Coordinates of N, CA and C in Angstrom, one line a residue:
X1 N -3.9 -11.0 -16.2 CA -4.5 -12.1 -15.6 C -5.1 -11.8 -14.2
X2 N -4.4 -10.9 -13.5 CA -4.9 -10.5 -12.2 C -6.2 -9.7 -12.4
X3 N -6.2 -8.8 -13.3 CA -7.4 -8.0 -13.6 C -8.6 -8.9 -13.9
X4 N -8.4 -9.9 -14.8 CA -9.5 -10.8 -15.2 C -9.9 -11.6 -14.0
X5 N -9.0 -12.1 -13.2 CA -9.3 -12.8 -12.0 C -10.2 -12.0 -11.0
X6 N -9.8 -10.8 -10.8 CA -10.6 -9.9 -9.9 C -12.0 -9.5 -10.5
X7 N -12.0 -9.3 -11.9 CA -13.3 -9.1 -12.5 C -14.2 -10.3 -12.4
X8 N -13.7 -11.5 -12.5 CA -14.5 -12.7 -12.3 C -15.1 -12.8 -10.9
X9 N -14.4 -12.2 -10.0 CA -14.8 -12.2 -8.6 C -15.8 -11.1 -8.3
X10 N -16.0 -10.2 -9.3 CA -16.9 -9.1 -9.2 C -16.3 -7.9 -8.6
X11 N -14.9 -7.8 -8.5 CA -14.2 -6.7 -8.0 C -14.2 -5.6 -9.1
X12 N -14.7 -4.5 -8.8 CA -14.8 -3.4 -9.8 C -13.8 -2.3 -9.5
X13 N -13.5 -1.5 -10.5 CA -12.6 -0.3 -10.3 C -11.3 -0.6 -9.7
X14 N -10.6 -1.6 -10.2 CA -9.3 -2.0 -9.8 C -8.3 -1.0 -10.4
X15 N -7.4 -0.6 -9.6 CA -6.3 0.3 -10.1 C -5.0 -0.1 -9.5
X16 N -3.9 0.3 -10.2 CA -2.6 -0.1 -9.9 C -1.7 1.1 -9.6
X17 N -1.0 1.1 -8.6 CA -0.1 2.2 -8.2 C 1.4 1.7 -8.2
X18 N 2.3 2.4 -8.8 CA 3.7 1.9 -8.8 C 4.2 1.7 -7.4
X19 N 5.0 0.6 -7.4 CA 5.6 0.2 -6.1 C 7.1 0.1 -6.3
X20 N 7.9 0.8 -5.6 CA 9.4 0.8 -5.8 C 10.2 0.2 -4.7
X21 N 9.6 -0.1 -3.6 CA 10.4 -0.5 -2.4 C 10.1 -1.9 -2.0
X22 N 9.6 -2.8 -2.9 CA 9.4 -4.2 -2.5 C 10.6 -5.0 -2.8
X23 N 11.2 -5.6 -1.8 CA 12.5 -6.3 -2.0 C 12.5 -7.5 -3.0
X24 N 11.3 -8.1 -3.1 CA 11.3 -9.3 -4.0 C 10.9 -8.9 -5.4
X25 N 10.5 -7.7 -5.6 CA 10.0 -7.3 -7.0 C 10.9 -6.3 -7.6
X26 N 10.9 -6.3 -9.0 CA 11.7 -5.5 -9.8 C 11.2 -4.0 -9.7
X27 N 12.1 -3.1 -9.3 CA 11.7 -1.7 -9.2 C 11.3 -1.2 -10.6
X28 N 10.2 -0.5 -10.7 CA 9.7 -0.1 -12.0 C 8.8 -1.1 -12.7
X29 N 8.7 -2.3 -12.2 CA 7.9 -3.3 -12.8 C 7.0 -4.0 -11.7
X30 N 6.6 -3.2 -10.7 CA 5.8 -3.7 -9.6 C 4.8 -2.6 -9.3
X31 N 3.6 -3.1 -8.7 CA 2.6 -2.2 -8.4 C 1.8 -2.8 -7.2
X32 N 1.2 -1.8 -6.5 CA 0.2 -2.2 -5.5 C -1.2 -2.3 -6.2
X33 N -2.0 -3.2 -5.8 CA -3.3 -3.4 -6.4 C -4.4 -2.8 -5.4
X34 N -5.2 -1.9 -5.9 CA -6.2 -1.3 -5.1 C -7.6 -1.5 -5.7
X35 N -8.6 -1.5 -4.8 CA -10.0 -1.4 -5.2 C -10.5 -0.3 -4.3
X36 N -10.7 0.9 -4.9 CA -11.0 2.1 -4.1 C -9.8 2.4 -3.2
X37 N -10.0 2.5 -1.9 CA -8.9 2.8 -1.0 C -8.3 1.5 -0.4
X38 N -8.9 0.4 -0.7 CA -8.5 -0.9 -0.1 C -7.4 -1.5 -0.9
X39 N -6.3 -1.8 -0.2 CA -5.1 -2.4 -0.8 C -5.3 -3.9 -0.9
X40 N -5.4 -4.5 -2.1 CA -5.6 -5.9 -2.2 C -4.3 -6.7 -2.3
X41 N -3.2 -6.0 -2.5 CA -1.9 -6.8 -2.6 C -1.0 -6.1 -3.5
X42 N 0.0 -7.0 -4.0 CA 1.0 -6.5 -4.9 C 1.1 -7.4 -6.1
X43 N 1.7 -6.9 -7.2 CA 1.9 -7.6 -8.4 C 3.2 -7.1 -9.1
X44 N 3.9 -7.9 -9.8 CA 5.1 -7.4 -10.4 C 6.1 -8.5 -10.9
X45 N 7.2 -8.1 -11.5 CA 8.2 -9.0 -12.0 C 9.2 -9.3 -10.8
X46 N 9.6 -10.5 -10.8 CA 10.6 -10.9 -9.7 C 11.9 -10.1 -9.9
X47 N 12.4 -9.7 -8.8 CA 13.7 -8.9 -8.8 C 14.8 -9.7 -9.6
X48 N 15.5 -9.0 -10.4 CA 16.6 -9.7 -11.2 C 17.6 -10.4 -10.3
X49 N 17.9 -9.9 -9.2 CA 18.9 -10.6 -8.3 C 18.3 -11.9 -7.8
X50 N 17.0 -11.9 -7.5 CA 16.4 -13.2 -7.0 C 16.3 -14.2 -8.2
X51 N 16.0 -13.7 -9.3 CA 15.9 -14.6 -10.5 C 17.3 -15.2 -10.8
X52 N 18.3 -14.4 -10.7 CA 19.7 -14.9 -10.9 C 20.1 -15.9 -9.8
X53 N 19.7 -15.6 -8.5 CA 20.0 -16.4 -7.4 C 19.4 -17.8 -7.6
X54 N 18.2 -17.9 -8.1 CA 17.5 -19.1 -8.3 C 17.7 -19.7 -9.7
X55 N 18.5 -19.1 -10.5 CA 18.9 -19.7 -11.8 C 17.8 -19.6 -12.8
X56 N 16.9 -18.7 -12.7 CA 15.7 -18.6 -13.6 C 16.1 -17.8 -14.8
X57 N 15.8 -18.4 -16.0 CA 16.2 -17.8 -17.2 C 15.1 -17.1 -17.9
X58 N 13.9 -17.3 -17.5 CA 12.7 -16.5 -18.0 C 12.2 -15.6 -17.0
X59 N 11.5 -14.5 -17.4 CA 10.9 -13.6 -16.5 C 9.8 -14.3 -15.7
X60 N 9.8 -13.9 -14.4 CA 8.8 -14.5 -13.5 C 8.0 -13.4 -13.0
X61 N 6.7 -13.5 -13.0 CA 5.8 -12.5 -12.5 C 5.0 -13.0 -11.3
X62 N 4.8 -12.2 -10.3 CA 4.2 -12.6 -9.1 C 3.0 -11.8 -8.8
X63 N 2.0 -12.4 -8.1 CA 0.9 -11.6 -7.6 C 0.6 -12.1 -6.2
X64 N 0.5 -11.2 -5.3 CA 0.2 -11.6 -3.9 C -1.0 -10.8 -3.5
X65 N -2.1 -11.5 -3.4 CA -3.4 -10.8 -3.1 C -3.9 -11.3 -1.7
X66 N -4.4 -10.4 -0.9 CA -5.0 -10.8 0.4 C -6.4 -11.2 0.1
X67 N -6.6 -12.5 0.1 CA -8.0 -13.0 -0.1 C -9.0 -12.7 1.0
X68 N -8.5 -12.4 2.2 CA -9.5 -12.0 3.2 C -10.2 -10.7 2.8
X69 N -9.4 -9.8 2.2 CA -10.0 -8.5 1.8 C -11.0 -8.8 0.7
X70 N -10.7 -9.7 -0.2 CA -11.6 -10.1 -1.3 C -12.9 -10.7 -0.8
X71 N -12.8 -11.5 0.3 CA -14.0 -12.2 0.8 C -14.9 -11.3 1.5
X72 N -14.4 -10.1 2.0 CA -15.2 -9.1 2.6 C -16.0 -8.3 1.7
X73 N -15.7 -8.4 0.4 CA -16.4 -7.6 -0.6 C -17.7 -8.2 -0.9
X74 N -18.7 -7.4 -1.4 CA -20.0 -8.0 -1.7 C -19.9 -9.0 -2.8
X75 N -20.7 -10.0 -2.7 CA -20.7 -11.1 -3.7 C -21.2 -10.6 -5.0
X76 N -20.6 -11.2 -6.1 CA -21.0 -10.8 -7.4 C -22.4 -11.4 -7.7
X77 N -23.3 -10.6 -8.1 CA -24.6 -11.0 -8.4 C -24.7 -11.4 -9.9
X78 N -25.5 -12.4 -10.2 CA -25.7 -12.8 -11.6 C -26.4 -11.6 -12.3
X79 N -25.9 -11.4 -13.5 CA -26.6 -10.4 -14.4 C -26.8 -11.0 -15.7
X80 N -28.0 -11.0 -16.2 CA -28.3 -11.6 -17.5 C -27.6 -10.9 -18.6
X81 N -27.3 -11.6 -19.7 CA -26.6 -11.0 -20.8 C -27.6 -10.2 -21.6
X82 N -27.3 -9.0 -22.0 CA -28.2 -8.2 -22.8 C -28.3 -8.8 -24.2
X83 N -29.6 -8.7 -24.7 CA -29.8 -9.2 -26.1 C -29.6 -8.1 -27.1
X84 N -29.2 -6.9 -26.6 CA -29.0 -5.8 -27.5 C -27.5 -5.7 -27.9
X85 N -27.2 -5.1 -29.0 CA -25.8 -5.1 -29.5 C -24.9 -4.2 -28.7
X86 N -23.7 -4.5 -28.6 CA -22.7 -3.7 -27.9 C -22.0 -2.8 -29.0
X87 N -21.3 -1.8 -28.5 CA -20.6 -0.8 -29.3 C -19.2 -0.7 -28.7
X88 N -18.2 -0.9 -29.6 CA -16.8 -0.7 -29.2 C -16.2 0.6 -29.7
X89 N -15.5 1.2 -28.8 CA -14.8 2.4 -29.3 C -13.3 2.3 -28.7
X90 N -12.4 2.7 -29.6 CA -11.0 2.6 -29.2 C -10.4 4.1 -29.2
X91 N -9.5 4.3 -28.2 CA -9.0 5.6 -28.0 C -7.4 5.5 -27.9
X92 N -6.7 6.5 -28.4 CA -5.3 6.6 -28.2 C -5.0 8.0 -27.8
X93 N -4.7 8.2 -26.5 CA -4.5 9.6 -26.0 C -3.0 9.8 -25.8
X94 N -2.5 11.0 -26.1 CA -1.1 11.4 -25.8 C -1.2 12.1 -24.5
X95 N -0.5 11.6 -23.5 CA -0.6 12.1 -22.1 C 0.8 12.3 -21.5
X96 N 0.9 13.1 -20.4 CA 2.2 13.2 -19.8 C 2.8 11.8 -19.4
X97 N 4.1 11.7 -19.5 CA 4.8 10.4 -19.2 C 4.4 9.8 -17.9
X98 N 4.2 10.6 -16.9 CA 4.0 10.2 -15.5 C 2.5 9.6 -15.3
X99 N 1.6 9.9 -16.2 CA 0.2 9.5 -16.0 C 0.1 8.0 -16.2
X100 N -0.6 7.4 -15.2 CA -0.8 6.0 -15.3 C -2.1 5.7 -16.2
X101 N -2.0 4.6 -16.9 CA -3.1 4.2 -17.8 C -4.4 4.0 -17.0
X102 N -4.3 3.6 -15.8 CA -5.5 3.3 -14.9 C -6.3 4.6 -14.7
X103 N -5.6 5.7 -14.7 CA -6.3 7.0 -14.6 C -7.3 7.2 -15.7
X104 N -6.9 6.9 -16.9 CA -7.8 7.0 -18.1 C -9.0 6.0 -18.0
X105 N -8.7 4.8 -17.5 CA -9.8 3.9 -17.4 C -10.8 4.3 -16.3
X106 N -10.3 4.9 -15.2 CA -11.2 5.4 -14.2 C -12.1 6.5 -14.7
X107 N -11.5 7.3 -15.6 CA -12.3 8.4 -16.2 C -13.3 7.9 -17.1
X108 N -12.9 6.8 -17.9 CA -13.9 6.2 -18.8 C -15.0 5.6 -18.0
X109 N -14.7 4.9 -16.9 CA -15.8 4.3 -16.0 C -16.7 5.4 -15.5
X110 N -16.2 6.5 -15.2 CA -17.0 7.6 -14.7 C -17.9 8.2 -15.8
X111 N -17.4 8.3 -17.0 CA -18.1 8.9 -18.1 C -19.2 7.9 -18.6
X112 N -18.9 6.7 -18.8 CA -19.7 5.7 -19.4 C -20.7 5.0 -18.4
X113 N -20.4 5.1 -17.1 CA -21.2 4.6 -16.0 C -21.6 3.1 -16.3
X114 N -22.9 2.8 -16.2 CA -23.4 1.4 -16.2 C -23.4 0.9 -17.6
X115 N -23.2 1.7 -18.6 CA -23.2 1.2 -20.0 C -21.8 0.6 -20.4
X116 N -20.8 0.8 -19.6 CA -19.5 0.2 -19.8 C -19.5 -1.2 -19.3
X117 N -19.3 -2.1 -20.3 CA -19.3 -3.5 -19.9 C -17.9 -4.2 -20.0
X118 N -17.0 -3.5 -20.6 CA -15.6 -4.0 -20.7 C -14.7 -2.9 -21.1
X119 N -13.4 -2.9 -20.6 CA -12.4 -2.0 -21.0 C -11.1 -2.8 -21.0
X120 N -10.2 -2.4 -21.9 CA -8.9 -3.0 -22.0 C -7.8 -2.0 -22.5
X121 N -6.7 -2.0 -21.8 CA -5.6 -1.2 -22.3 C -4.8 -2.1 -23.3
X122 N -4.6 -1.7 -24.5 CA -3.9 -2.5 -25.5 C -2.6 -2.0 -26.0
X123 N -2.2 -0.7 -25.6 CA -0.9 -0.2 -26.0 C -0.5 0.9 -25.2
X124 N 0.8 1.0 -24.8 CA 1.4 2.1 -24.1 C 2.7 2.3 -24.9
X125 N 2.8 3.5 -25.5 CA 4.0 3.7 -26.4 C 4.6 5.1 -26.2
X126 N 5.9 5.1 -26.2 CA 6.6 6.4 -26.3 C 7.8 6.2 -27.2
X127 N 8.1 7.2 -28.0 CA 9.1 7.0 -29.0 C 8.9 7.9 -30.2
X128 N 9.2 7.4 -31.4 CA 9.0 8.2 -32.6 C 7.6 8.7 -32.7
X129 N 7.5 10.0 -33.1 CA 6.2 10.7 -33.3 C 5.4 11.0 -32.0
X130 N 6.1 10.8 -30.9 CA 5.5 11.2 -29.6 C 6.5 12.2 -29.0
X131 N 5.9 13.4 -28.5 CA 6.8 14.4 -27.9 C 7.5 13.8 -26.7
X132 N 8.7 14.4 -26.5 CA 9.5 14.0 -25.3 C 8.7 14.4 -24.0
X133 N 8.7 13.5 -23.1 CA 7.9 13.7 -21.8 C 6.5 13.3 -21.9
X134 N 6.1 12.7 -23.1 CA 4.8 12.2 -23.3 C 4.8 10.7 -23.7
X135 N 3.6 10.1 -23.6 CA 3.4 8.8 -24.1 C 2.0 8.6 -24.6
X136 N 1.8 7.6 -25.4 CA 0.5 7.3 -25.9 C -0.1 6.1 -25.2
X137 N -1.3 6.3 -24.7 CA -2.0 5.1 -24.1 C -3.2 4.8 -24.9
X138 N -3.3 3.6 -25.4 CA -4.5 3.2 -26.2 C -5.3 2.2 -25.4
X139 N -6.6 2.4 -25.5 CA -7.5 1.5 -24.8 C -8.8 1.4 -25.5
X140 N -9.5 0.3 -25.3 CA -10.8 0.1 -25.9 C -11.9 0.0 -24.9
X141 N -13.1 0.4 -25.2 CA -14.2 0.2 -24.3 C -15.4 -0.4 -25.1
X142 N -16.1 -1.2 -24.4 CA -17.3 -1.8 -24.9 C -18.5 -1.3 -24.1
X143 N -19.5 -0.7 -24.8 CA -20.7 -0.1 -24.2 C -21.9 -0.9 -24.6
X144 N -22.8 -1.0 -23.7 CA -24.0 -1.8 -24.0 C -25.1 -1.4 -23.0
X145 N -26.3 -1.1 -23.6 CA -27.4 -0.8 -22.7 C -28.2 -2.1 -22.4
X146 N -28.6 -2.4 -21.2 CA -29.2 -3.7 -20.9 C -30.6 -3.8 -21.4
X147 N -31.3 -2.7 -21.8 CA -32.7 -2.8 -22.2 C -33.0 -2.2 -23.6
X148 N -32.0 -1.7 -24.3 CA -32.3 -1.2 -25.6 C -31.0 -1.0 -26.4
X149 N -31.1 -0.8 -27.7 CA -30.0 -0.5 -28.5 C -29.5 1.0 -28.3
X150 N -28.2 1.1 -28.1 CA -27.7 2.5 -28.0 C -27.7 3.1 -29.4
X151 N -27.9 4.4 -29.5 CA -27.9 5.1 -30.8 C -26.6 5.8 -30.9
X152 N -26.2 6.2 -32.1 CA -24.9 6.9 -32.4 C -24.8 8.2 -31.6
X153 N -25.9 8.9 -31.5 CA -25.8 10.2 -30.8 C -25.5 10.0 -29.4
X154 N -26.1 9.0 -28.7 CA -25.8 8.8 -27.3 C -24.3 8.4 -27.1
X155 N -23.8 7.5 -27.9 CA -22.4 7.0 -27.8 C -21.5 8.2 -28.1
X156 N -21.7 9.0 -29.2 CA -20.9 10.1 -29.5 C -20.8 11.2 -28.4
X157 N -22.0 11.4 -27.8 CA -22.0 12.4 -26.7 C -21.1 11.9 -25.5
X158 N -21.2 10.6 -25.2 CA -20.4 10.1 -24.1 C -18.9 10.1 -24.5
X159 N -18.6 9.8 -25.7 CA -17.2 9.8 -26.2 C -16.7 11.2 -26.1
X160 N -17.4 12.2 -26.6 CA -17.0 13.6 -26.5 C -16.8 14.0 -25.1
X161 N -17.6 13.6 -24.2 CA -17.5 13.9 -22.7 C -16.2 13.3 -22.2
X162 N -15.8 12.1 -22.6 CA -14.6 11.5 -22.1 C -13.4 12.3 -22.7
X163 N -13.4 12.6 -24.0 CA -12.3 13.3 -24.6 C -12.1 14.7 -23.9
X164 N -13.2 15.4 -23.7 CA -13.1 16.7 -23.0 C -12.6 16.6 -21.6
X165 N -13.1 15.5 -20.9 CA -12.7 15.3 -19.5 C -11.2 15.0 -19.3
X166 N -10.7 14.1 -20.1 CA -9.3 13.8 -20.0 C -8.4 14.9 -20.5
X167 N -8.9 15.7 -21.4 CA -8.2 16.9 -21.9 C -8.0 17.9 -20.7
X168 N -9.1 18.1 -20.0 CA -9.0 19.1 -18.9 C -8.2 18.5 -17.7
X169 N -8.5 17.3 -17.3 CA -7.9 16.7 -16.1 C -6.4 16.3 -16.3
X170 N -6.1 15.8 -17.5 CA -4.7 15.2 -17.7 C -3.9 15.8 -18.8
X171 N -4.4 16.9 -19.4 CA -3.7 17.5 -20.5 C -3.5 16.5 -21.7
X172 N -4.5 15.7 -21.9 CA -4.5 14.6 -22.9 C -5.1 15.1 -24.2
X173 N -4.5 14.6 -25.3 CA -5.0 14.8 -26.6 C -5.1 13.5 -27.3
X174 N -6.1 13.5 -28.3 CA -6.2 12.3 -29.1 C -5.0 12.2 -30.0
X175 N -4.4 11.0 -30.1 CA -3.3 10.7 -31.0 C -3.8 10.7 -32.4
X176 N -3.0 11.3 -33.3 CA -3.4 11.4 -34.7 C -2.8 10.2 -35.4

C-alpha cells in the first residue's frame, strides 16, 4: 500500500532497509523507507508487546511518512498512456538469504530504464528445494515503449542483461 501510495505521488526508486531498533515496531518486520538517499519514514508491524498492551488481536501495520520530504520532491507530470502493447516478464532468482528484494528491483530499473512501467515482488520463499542460506525472490516486470511495439529480440536482450547483472552482483541464479 505504501509503495502504491508513493508511486501515485510520483515517487520513484523507493527502497526499504531493515529497521531493528524502533521501539514501537516489531524487530524483523520493520523498515526505513528511502527514495535515493532521502529517508521518507518507517513502516512495519506493531511491536507484539504494544499489541498485547492495547488488547489487539489482529496484526497491525504502521507507516509513518514525513510528508514535508514528499512535498519537496518534483511534482508528478502527466504522461499519456501508450497505445502500444506491454510485455510482462516474471523472474524467480535464488539469492543469498541476506539480500533484500529491493536490490533486485533496483537492478531491474537500471537494466530496463524508461521501458519499465511497473514492477511487483510476488513471492519470497525459503524452504524445500532451496539451499540453506538462500531464498527465492520472484518478481514481475511490465515493459512498454511509448512510441512503438517492442520486439522479442529487444526484450530478450534486456532480460539477458538483467540475469547476467544479478548473477555477477548478487550471486543470483534463476530458479528452476
